[in-house]
Amino acid sequence: MTTKTGASAPAAAQAPSGPAGLAPQDALLHEVEQRVLWLATAIIDHANRVRPNPTGLKVGGHQASSASMTTIMTALWFDRLRSGDRVSVKPHASPVLHAINYLLGELDERYLTTLREFGGLQSYPSRSKDPDPVDYSTGSVGIGATAPIWGALARRYTESVAGGAGTGRQYSLVGDAELDEGACWEAILDPMVGELGEICWIVDVNRQSLDRVVPNIGANRLQGMFEAAGWQVLTVKYGGLLRELFSRPGGDALRRRIDEMTNPEYQRLLRCTPEQLRTRIPGEGPDAAALRRLLEPLDDATVHAAIRNLGGHDLRALGEALGAVDDTRPTVIFAYTVKGNGLASEGHPQNHSSLLSAEQMAELGRRVGMSPEAPWQRFDPDSPAGKLCARVAERLRRDPITLNPVPELPADIGRTPSGKATTQAALGRALLDLTRAAPEAARRVVTLCPDVSSSTNLGGWVNKVGVWSPADDRRDWFEDDPETILHWRERPTGQHLELGIAEGNLVGLLAELGATWSRWGQPLLPIGVLYDPFVERALEPWSFGIYAGGQSILVGTPSGVTLAPEGGAHQSITTPSVGLEQPGCVTYEPAFAIDVEWTLLASLARLGRPDGSSAYLRLSTRPVDQSLAAVPADPAARERRRRQVVAGAYPLVRSAAGRPAVTIAAMGAVVPEALVAAERMEAQGTPTDVVCVTSPGLLFEAVQARSGRGAGDSWILDAAFPAHRAAPMVTVLDGHPHTLAFLSGVHQVRASHLGVTRFGQSGDLESVYRHHGLDADSIVGAALDVC
């Protein structure tokens, strides 16, 4: 991208005066910090007060949240970061990231006026939508914070498989309120995380949430939780001025007073005049006299500055903490800050979304040496600050990514399954077949499970490829146990990763493994397998990963009320429609083992490319006679069937009696019931077609494309539902019936839609199917009703 160099600050503006006594390097960083503060604040100001807004709807932005992070991000970018490092920026500090990128020449000036505008800077950092460099998409709290953990694992795995991923730290800039999210603790506690020394979280401890000052002092508890997880814990609580005051007579009392003060009481001090501070700080406790004596000789400016002199706004203190990071284990730095630091709104409990007035912006400009009339000034390239920006830009410059294509994948391995088999078992079989048919492509496959490898039929695959470990080979102490079926061989060349039972962790890592093509040019083929009832628990972080550019395959198995003995709590109902509705994802629910192979191979072929997409496969543990698939023996006919399977549906039975009186469109595990029902209807003299649906999402896209509302492949509708065979329809699936209800609109026919709309219950398969109206009797009854 071509960037503007920007003019230097207008001559009328005065350079900001930094705190007295700063060393030259700290003074230079302070000058940059003040420019970043101004630019971030002005970006939000322009979006809300300057840019025309004919609708009057709130634009928003977070000046106070940005201000609390400005010092931290200045210290990190302009003093510590290297090109191999990656940073996840807390959502509400996105203007700070854009301001830094602008000073480094990575963002054109024209974008500074486009925050939250269509086609402009996004509300929160976005890898896929922002015009400047963004390492991690954030916005859904907890997910962006944990992404660098999974990014670190993805980098290590990529390096072991293909090389080229290099090294580098993985930073998370996290708001203290974000630690309320369970996703953070699920990630922190996973056993694999304790070995990732490149992880560094910096927590912005501003003690405020959206609506209030957090009443309790929780930092000590949080620090203890990180320590218990094996993390190095560093605290940057006080700045240089306060530390100097602590060294004076009465300084111990001052430190004790601030340490023991509740968050609301401390926050109220930030809104006080120096005169009020001289009364409120001493209070009425046993140290009151000593505190009054300490404050008495200080001038008002010092008293006012001292109470807000926290470590998260002290460049020297932050630099010391960043320099003390232990490379052998994850690190968290608790940096105490003031929300709104340096702004007129600093410390106010309702400042989260507040905006500076025009007068307050003008005052900020005077203080930092900028003008609202010319808000977008970069530093003079010949000034010390300008030269610093140039050096940092050069240091952080990354070489362009050269994308290595995924090794060629077969579309059909050529085997025709026989006997009885489950679609769940077919997944493991297809992966093993791939290692023989396309070993180079298979080497790019990496599977993940939340402690359910054996119960999701990945045992054979795991035995074949081994379990990945970043360390040297670890001894399998059960390798000589004759009763051990699943062999847990951990080694750097393994291709399976097992996490704890936390679906959010699974899909977080899945997303980062699916983004390696865009980070290092090395595409992987990641497949995550979990119980289908828990897909919805994992859906938000997986969806966010897709939004951020991660391409992966999520397999939900076992699924539906077909999992009859497990009871209602483990019988998924809505997941088929969830897959249909998820952007950037193709969903499949195959009925037969060959359909699993074909759809899996097609899904793998869509990964690791700029125009790629993710996939969701919903599989079953129901054994099905594979001869029911009636796979054509003729090679051309087989290829035609494969293309239809991958496109979303195929005719399984065409009535020999001519045009059907009814069509049964069935999906997944209940296809055998549909076939029995069709046979009975034929026996009664009612011609019946059966269409096997493999992807409701692709069929819906085809319907939209036929109406001129999309770019799907509409040919599949003519293949599966030709107009000359249009007839009343029954749709049936082990899931909510509305998933397939749109199919009756292809030819505007009468229809009845069968599926699951209630919580399930334990029982044998026949009883549960009858209870939900999925059995052959129910299908026949529905067909007779619509004929």
XYZ file of N, CA and C in Angstrom, residues 85-277:
579
model
N 7.599 -11.037 16.077
C 6.627 -11.004 17.162
C 5.218 -10.780 16.620
N 4.240 -11.208 17.390
C 2.833 -10.977 17.050
C 2.120 -10.427 18.278
N 1.150 -9.511 18.049
C 0.457 -8.861 19.157
C -1.045 -8.904 18.938
N -1.757 -9.318 19.957
C -3.213 -9.232 19.984
C -3.591 -8.015 20.825
N -4.245 -7.039 20.203
C -4.562 -5.766 20.859
C -5.996 -5.804 21.363
N -6.187 -5.412 22.610
C -7.539 -5.443 23.168
C -8.483 -4.629 22.279
N -9.727 -5.064 22.142
C -10.628 -4.491 21.131
C -10.739 -2.973 21.181
N -10.918 -2.416 22.364
C -11.212 -0.989 22.455
C -9.983 -0.107 22.284
N -8.820 -0.717 22.092
C -7.605 0.067 21.832
C -7.247 0.064 20.350
N -8.183 -0.312 19.490
C -7.866 -0.345 18.060
C -7.387 1.004 17.532
N -7.925 2.161 17.969
C -7.390 3.427 17.448
C -5.910 3.635 17.770
N -5.446 3.094 18.891
C -4.025 3.200 19.221
C -3.195 2.414 18.217
N -3.657 1.223 17.865
C -2.949 0.416 16.867
C -2.890 1.149 15.531
N -3.994 1.739 15.123
C -4.002 2.460 13.853
C -3.100 3.690 13.911
N -3.078 4.364 15.056
C -2.209 5.532 15.203
C -0.743 5.131 15.075
N -0.359 4.030 15.706
C 1.021 3.548 15.626
C 1.358 3.151 14.188
N 0.460 2.397 13.562
C 0.706 1.998 12.175
C 0.846 3.218 11.265
N 0.088 4.261 11.543
C 0.182 5.485 10.746
C 1.549 6.135 10.916
N 2.022 6.236 12.150
C 3.336 6.838 12.385
C 4.458 6.017 11.766
N 4.235 4.717 11.635
C 5.254 3.843 11.046
C 5.122 3.730 9.532
N 4.191 4.476 8.952
C 4.035 4.458 7.502
C 3.281 3.274 6.960
N 2.542 2.572 7.826
C 1.820 1.375 7.400
C 0.334 1.646 7.146
N -0.090 2.910 7.261
C -1.501 3.247 7.068
C -1.593 4.592 6.369
N -2.364 4.637 5.298
C -2.551 5.881 4.561
C -3.387 6.856 5.399
N -3.047 8.135 5.289
C -3.738 9.170 6.073
C -5.242 9.174 5.822
N -5.667 8.823 4.607
C -7.090 8.909 4.295
C -7.944 7.989 5.157
N -7.324 6.955 5.733
C -8.095 6.038 6.564
C -8.342 6.580 7.977
N -7.595 7.585 8.397
C -7.746 8.083 9.760
C -9.114 8.703 10.001
N -9.791 9.076 8.964
C -11.118 9.678 9.086
C -12.237 8.664 8.863
N -11.899 7.372 8.819
C -12.892 6.366 8.420
C -13.218 5.354 9.508
N -12.883 5.640 10.769
C -13.192 4.672 11.827
C -14.687 4.354 11.828
N -15.004 3.086 11.749
C -16.374 2.585 11.782
C -17.210 3.077 10.598
N -16.539 3.495 9.547
C -17.210 3.864 8.316
C -17.167 2.674 7.371
N -18.165 2.550 6.504
C -18.188 1.423 5.579
C -16.916 1.426 4.729
N -16.190 0.311 4.736
C -14.951 0.199 3.985
C -13.757 0.833 4.664
N -13.930 1.325 5.895
C -12.842 2.002 6.588
C -12.256 1.184 7.711
N -11.696 1.867 8.693
C -11.125 1.195 9.857
C -12.239 0.520 10.641
N -11.995 -0.715 11.007
C -13.021 -1.484 11.708
C -13.163 -1.043 13.167
N -14.295 -1.376 13.751
C -14.520 -1.024 15.156
C -13.453 -1.624 16.050
N -13.066 -2.857 15.747
C -12.058 -3.565 16.522
C -11.027 -4.150 15.549
N -9.820 -4.414 16.005
C -8.788 -4.906 15.087
C -9.243 -6.133 14.303
N -9.026 -6.100 12.994
C -9.460 -7.208 12.135
C -8.372 -7.540 11.133
N -7.914 -8.781 11.152
C -6.896 -9.236 10.186
C -7.425 -9.181 8.765
N -8.704 -9.476 8.587
C -9.248 -9.646 7.250
C -9.859 -8.373 6.677
N -10.172 -7.372 7.511
C -10.912 -6.222 7.018
C -10.194 -4.884 7.195
N -9.262 -4.784 8.112
C -8.551 -3.515 8.288
C -7.506 -3.331 7.193
N -7.231 -2.076 6.783
C -6.268 -1.836 5.710
C -4.816 -1.837 6.156
N -4.567 -1.882 7.461
C -3.195 -1.850 7.967
C -2.877 -3.159 8.671
N -1.620 -3.399 9.040
C -1.255 -4.684 9.640
C -1.953 -4.928 10.976
N -2.621 -6.055 11.078
C -3.269 -6.508 12.309
C -2.897 -7.969 12.480
N -2.299 -8.312 13.607
C -1.852 -9.689 13.825
C -2.991 -10.624 14.213
N -3.896 -10.133 15.069
C -4.998 -10.962 15.543
C -6.280 -10.153 15.536
N -7.348 -10.745 15.031
C -8.653 -10.120 15.143
C -9.130 -10.236 16.583
N -9.615 -9.132 17.124
C -10.181 -9.147 18.470
C -11.535 -8.453 18.423
N -12.280 -8.547 19.490
C -13.602 -7.949 19.526
C -14.535 -8.766 20.388
N -14.491 -10.090 20.241
C -15.235 -10.968 21.131
C -14.311 -11.272 22.305
N -14.575 -10.636 23.439
C -13.603 -10.658 24.534
C -13.303 -12.084 24.972
N -12.049 -12.306 25.300
C -11.559 -13.625 25.683
C -10.983 -14.390 24.511
N -11.597 -14.265 23.342
C -11.133 -15.014 22.174
C -9.865 -14.389 21.616
N -9.873 -13.069 21.439
C -8.672 -12.399 20.951
C -7.522 -12.483 21.930
N -7.854 -12.458 23.214
C -6.808 -12.528 24.240
C -6.071 -13.855 24.194
N -6.797 -14.925 23.964
C -6.180 -16.256 23.990
C -5.577 -16.651 22.654
N -5.929 -15.941 21.582
C -5.457 -16.333 20.246
C -3.942 -16.467 20.148
N -3.137 -15.563 20.765
C -1.685 -15.746 20.662
C -1.168 -17.042 21.284
N -1.884 -17.581 22.260
C -1.493 -18.884 22.798
C -1.566 -19.936 21.697
N -2.702 -19.932 20.988
C -2.872 -20.921 19.916
C -1.987 -20.559 18.724
N -1.723 -19.258 18.551
C -0.783 -18.857 17.508
C 0.613 -19.375 17.774
N 1.006 -19.395 19.048
C 2.332 -19.918 19.403
C 2.416 -21.406 19.096
N 1.378 -22.152 19.457
C 1.373 -23.580 19.151
C 1.355 -23.813 17.648
N 0.564 -23.008 16.924
C 0.503 -23.165 15.474
C 1.857 -22.878 14.838
N 2.558 -21.861 15.339
C 3.882 -21.546 14.792
C 4.841 -22.691 15.036
N 4.840 -23.225 16.263
C 5.736 -24.340 16.574
C 5.415 -25.562 15.715
N 4.117 -25.838 15.563
C 3.743 -27.002 14.765
C 4.151 -26.805 13.303
N 3.893 -25.611 12.776
C 4.257 -25.328 11.386
C 5.757 -25.467 11.172
N 6.523 -24.984 12.108
C 7.979 -25.075 12.006
C 8.427 -26.534 11.965
N 7.768 -27.391 12.754
C 8.165 -28.800 12.794
C 7.740 -29.550 11.537
N 6.666 -29.105 10.875
C 6.148 -29.806 9.701
C 6.772 -29.292 8.417
N 6.837 -27.953 8.278
C 7.217 -27.387 6.994
C 8.336 -26.368 7.072
N 8.647 -25.877 8.266
C 9.651 -24.833 8.397
C 9.125 -23.486 7.917
N 9.956 -22.457 8.093
C 9.601 -21.135 7.609
C 8.788 -20.285 8.551
N 8.426 -20.829 9.726
C 7.603 -20.055 10.658
C 8.449 -19.205 11.598
N 9.733 -19.496 11.698
C 10.631 -18.672 12.499
C 10.324 -18.711 13.982
N 10.694 -17.621 14.651
C 10.488 -17.498 16.093
C 9.867 -16.143 16.374
N 9.574 -15.893 17.630
C 9.027 -14.597 18.004
C 8.089 -14.718 19.188
N 7.972 -13.620 19.906
C 7.053 -13.586 21.045
C 5.614 -13.447 20.568
N 4.715 -13.859 21.434
C 3.284 -13.728 21.190
C 2.699 -12.930 22.360
N 2.332 -11.675 22.081
C 1.826 -10.783 23.125
C 0.303 -10.692 23.064
N -0.314 -10.649 24.243
C -1.738 -10.348 24.366
C -1.882 -9.107 25.237
N -2.519 -8.079 24.702
C -2.816 -6.875 25.478
C -4.259 -6.986 25.930
N -4.454 -7.173 27.226
C -5.734 -7.609 27.770
C -6.243 -6.593 28.781
N -7.513 -6.244 28.688
C -8.130 -5.440 29.735
C -8.398 -6.289 30.959
N -8.271 -5.701 32.143
C -8.467 -6.513 33.349
C -9.874 -7.098 33.430
N -10.875 -6.376 32.935
C -12.231 -6.912 32.950
C -12.367 -8.111 32.015
N -11.499 -8.198 31.000
C -11.551 -9.318 30.063
C -11.199 -10.630 30.747
N -10.497 -10.552 31.864
C -10.148 -11.778 32.589
C -11.361 -12.414 33.262
N -12.519 -11.731 33.212
C -13.744 -12.366 33.686
C -14.194 -13.482 32.748
N -13.707 -13.456 31.519
C -14.131 -14.445 30.536
C -13.520 -15.814 30.838
N -14.380 -16.826 30.860
C -13.893 -18.177 31.129
C -12.924 -18.681 30.079
N -13.030 -18.169 28.843
C -12.126 -18.608 27.783
C -10.674 -18.360 28.160
N -10.430 -17.273 28.899
C -9.050 -16.978 29.304
C -8.510 -18.082 30.192
N -9.283 -18.482 31.164
C -8.784 -19.457 32.140
C -8.750 -20.861 31.567
N -9.672 -21.181 30.661
C -9.585 -22.478 29.986
C -8.258 -22.597 29.247
N -7.839 -21.503 28.605
C -6.586 -21.534 27.846
C -5.377 -21.551 28.769
N -5.403 -20.699 29.781
C -4.261 -20.596 30.698
C -3.978 -21.928 31.384
N -5.029 -22.679 31.680
C -4.870 -23.909 32.456
C -4.577 -25.133 31.604
N -4.653 -25.021 30.279
C -4.381 -26.204 29.476
C -2.932 -26.640 29.676
N -2.708 -27.944 29.857
C -1.342 -28.418 30.155
C -0.310 -28.045 29.106
N -0.702 -27.908 27.822
C 0.265 -27.604 26.778
C 0.813 -26.184 26.888
N 0.062 -25.302 27.555
C 0.409 -23.879 27.550
C 1.614 -23.591 28.437
N 1.800 -24.372 29.479
C 2.873 -24.108 30.433
C 4.268 -24.163 29.836
N 4.411 -24.750 28.642
C 5.728 -24.869 28.014
C 6.004 -23.744 27.007
N 5.060 -22.831 26.837
C 5.186 -21.812 25.798
C 5.814 -20.544 26.368
N 7.128 -20.500 26.373
C 7.833 -19.354 26.932
C 7.715 -18.093 26.102
N 7.235 -18.196 24.860
C 7.102 -17.001 24.024
C 5.819 -16.224 24.319
N 4.959 -16.756 25.187
C 3.700 -16.086 25.504
C 3.931 -14.996 26.552
N 3.403 -13.812 26.282
C 3.456 -12.711 27.252
C 2.146 -11.946 27.199
N 1.419 -11.960 28.295
C 0.196 -11.165 28.423
C 0.521 -9.899 29.202
N -0.003 -8.791 28.749
C 0.101 -7.539 29.486
C -1.324 -7.117 29.832
N -1.622 -7.129 31.116
C -2.973 -6.827 31.580
C -3.067 -5.352 31.939
N -3.977 -4.662 31.300
C -4.254 -3.252 31.552
C -5.150 -3.168 32.791
N -4.544 -2.972 33.952
C -5.293 -2.961 35.216
C -5.788 -1.538 35.460
N -6.889 -1.173 34.808
C -7.451 0.162 35.047
C -8.619 0.141 36.020
N -8.993 -1.057 36.462
C -9.967 -1.246 37.531
C -11.362 -0.741 37.189
N -11.639 -0.590 35.899
C -12.971 -0.184 35.474
C -13.521 -1.185 34.474
N -14.831 -1.350 34.495
C -15.520 -2.103 33.460
C -16.384 -1.121 32.685
N -17.363 -1.615 31.973
C -18.169 -0.737 31.126
C -18.932 0.298 31.936
N -19.530 -0.122 33.030
C -20.459 0.745 33.755
C -19.963 1.261 35.090
N -18.858 0.735 35.600
C -18.537 1.058 36.984
C -17.065 0.842 37.259
N -16.667 1.280 38.428
C -15.368 0.913 38.982
C -15.544 -0.424 39.682
N -14.709 -1.383 39.353
C -14.821 -2.705 39.968
C -14.571 -2.564 41.474
N -15.525 -2.984 42.310
C -15.437 -2.652 43.739
C -14.326 -3.348 44.501
N -14.000 -4.567 44.143
C -13.044 -5.327 44.942
C -11.648 -5.306 44.320
N -10.658 -5.417 45.170
C -9.274 -5.501 44.705
C -8.996 -6.947 44.320
N -8.967 -7.243 43.016
C -8.852 -8.621 42.575
C -7.502 -8.992 42.012
N -6.583 -8.030 41.928
C -5.314 -8.312 41.260
C -4.525 -9.408 41.963
N -4.505 -9.377 43.297
C -3.733 -10.394 44.029
C -4.273 -11.794 43.750
N -5.586 -11.917 43.708
C -6.191 -13.221 43.418
C -5.837 -13.669 41.999
N -5.923 -12.757 41.059
C -5.602 -13.089 39.672
C -4.140 -13.487 39.527
N -3.263 -12.764 40.197
C -1.841 -13.094 40.141
C -1.597 -14.496 40.671
N -2.287 -14.832 41.757
C -2.134 -16.164 42.323
C -2.611 -17.254 41.376
N -3.661 -16.963 40.622
C -4.173 -17.947 39.672
C -3.181 -18.174 38.534
N -2.561 -17.106 38.055
C -1.541 -17.269 37.024
C -0.337 -18.046 37.566
N 0.083 -17.709 38.765
C 1.229 -18.411 39.359
C 0.927 -19.896 39.523
N -0.301 -20.201 39.937
C -0.678 -21.605 40.119
C -0.639 -22.364 38.801
N -0.835 -21.657 37.699
C -0.777 -22.292 36.376
C 0.643 -22.357 35.831
N 1.619 -21.893 36.612
C 3.014 -21.990 36.207
C 3.537 -20.794 35.452
N 2.793 -19.703 35.434
C 3.222 -18.509 34.712
C 4.146 -17.649 35.577
N 5.061 -16.950 34.917
C 5.816 -15.898 35.588
C 4.886 -14.687 35.736
N 4.850 -14.118 36.918
C 3.976 -12.967 37.181
C 4.826 -11.757 37.533
N 4.700 -10.702 36.743
C 5.385 -9.434 36.993
C 4.342 -8.353 37.207
N 4.642 -7.426 38.088
C 3.702 -6.346 38.391
C 4.380 -5.000 38.199
N 3.729 -4.138 37.440
C 4.196 -2.765 37.248
C 3.095 -1.871 37.810
N 3.223 -1.565 39.088
C 2.122 -0.872 39.761
C 2.365 0.622 39.889
N 3.602 1.022 40.189
C 3.862 2.427 40.494
C 4.912 2.999 39.563
N 4.724 4.289 39.243
C 5.683 4.997 38.420
C 6.825 5.563 39.233
N 7.743 6.234 38.548
C 8.953 6.727 39.196
C 8.686 7.753 40.279
N 7.708 8.641 40.062
C 7.423 9.670 41.066
C 6.935 9.047 42.358
N 5.997 8.141 42.276
C 5.494 7.498 43.495
C 6.588 6.674 44.167
N 7.396 5.984 43.389
C 8.452 5.182 43.998
C 9.447 6.080 44.738
N 9.690 7.271 44.205
C 10.582 8.203 44.894
C 9.938 8.685 46.193
N 8.628 8.957 46.161
C 7.938 9.385 47.379
C 7.924 8.259 48.423
N 7.832 7.012 47.964
C 7.844 5.894 48.905
C 9.171 5.820 49.667
N 10.229 6.340 49.074
C 11.549 6.269 49.716
C 11.732 7.356 50.790
N 10.826 8.314 50.866
C 10.935 9.398 51.841
C 10.320 8.990 53.180
N 10.605 9.739 54.229
C 9.928 9.493 55.509
C 8.413 9.577 55.314
N 7.712 8.590 55.786
C 6.267 8.519 55.585
C 5.888 7.813 54.297
N 6.877 7.464 53.464
C 6.589 6.813 52.189
C 5.959 5.439 52.355
N 6.393 4.710 53.385
C 5.789 3.398 53.637
C 4.293 3.546 53.920
N 3.953 4.588 54.658
C 2.542 4.820 54.972
C 1.751 5.147 53.706
N 2.353 5.910 52.800
C 1.674 6.248 51.556
C 1.435 4.996 50.718
N 2.440 4.166 50.636
C 2.278 2.937 49.844
C 1.221 2.038 50.470
N 1.274 1.916 51.778
C 0.291 1.086 52.467
C -1.115 1.632 52.258
N -1.249 2.931 52.325
C -2.554 3.572 52.164
C -3.124 3.301 50.762
N -2.300 3.444 49.736
C -2.790 3.213 48.377
C -3.066 1.727 48.144
N -2.183 0.863 48.645
C -2.367 -0.577 48.454
C -3.671 -1.070 49.081
N -4.024 -0.506 50.233
C -5.196 -0.990 50.963
C -6.480 -0.273 50.580
N -6.379 0.737 49.778
C -7.531 1.530 49.375
C -8.414 0.720 48.422
N -9.732 0.817 48.579
C -10.622 0.148 47.628
C -10.516 0.818 46.260
N -10.883 0.076 45.237
C -10.822 0.642 43.893
C -11.656 1.914 43.737
N -12.908 1.943 44.220
C -13.698 3.170 44.063
C -13.087 4.362 44.798
N -12.533 4.136 46.004
C -11.947 5.265 46.722
C -10.738 5.805 45.970
N -9.902 4.893 45.463
C -8.750 5.359 44.701
C -9.204 6.110 43.453
N -10.190 5.548 42.761
C -10.632 6.170 41.527
C -11.185 7.571 41.781
N -11.816 7.765 42.939
C -12.371 9.086 43.253
C -11.254 10.113 43.417
N -10.087 9.673 43.874
C -8.973 10.604 44.046
C -8.536 11.209 42.717
N -8.741 10.459 41.633
C -8.327 10.956 40.327
C -9.158 12.148 39.874
N -10.297 12.348 40.508
C -11.173 13.455 40.140
C -11.080 14.614 41.132
N -10.118 14.540 42.029
C -10.001 15.543 43.093
C -8.994 16.638 42.744
N -9.190 17.815 43.338
C -8.205 18.885 43.236
C -7.051 18.583 44.190
N -5.900 19.217 43.994
C -4.793 19.008 44.939
C -5.190 19.308 46.384
N -6.002 20.320 46.580
C -6.435 20.651 47.943
C -7.245 19.506 48.538
N -8.146 18.946 47.748
C -8.940 17.817 48.238
C -8.059 16.602 48.496
N -7.044 16.398 47.658
C -6.151 15.257 47.837
C -5.405 15.332 49.158
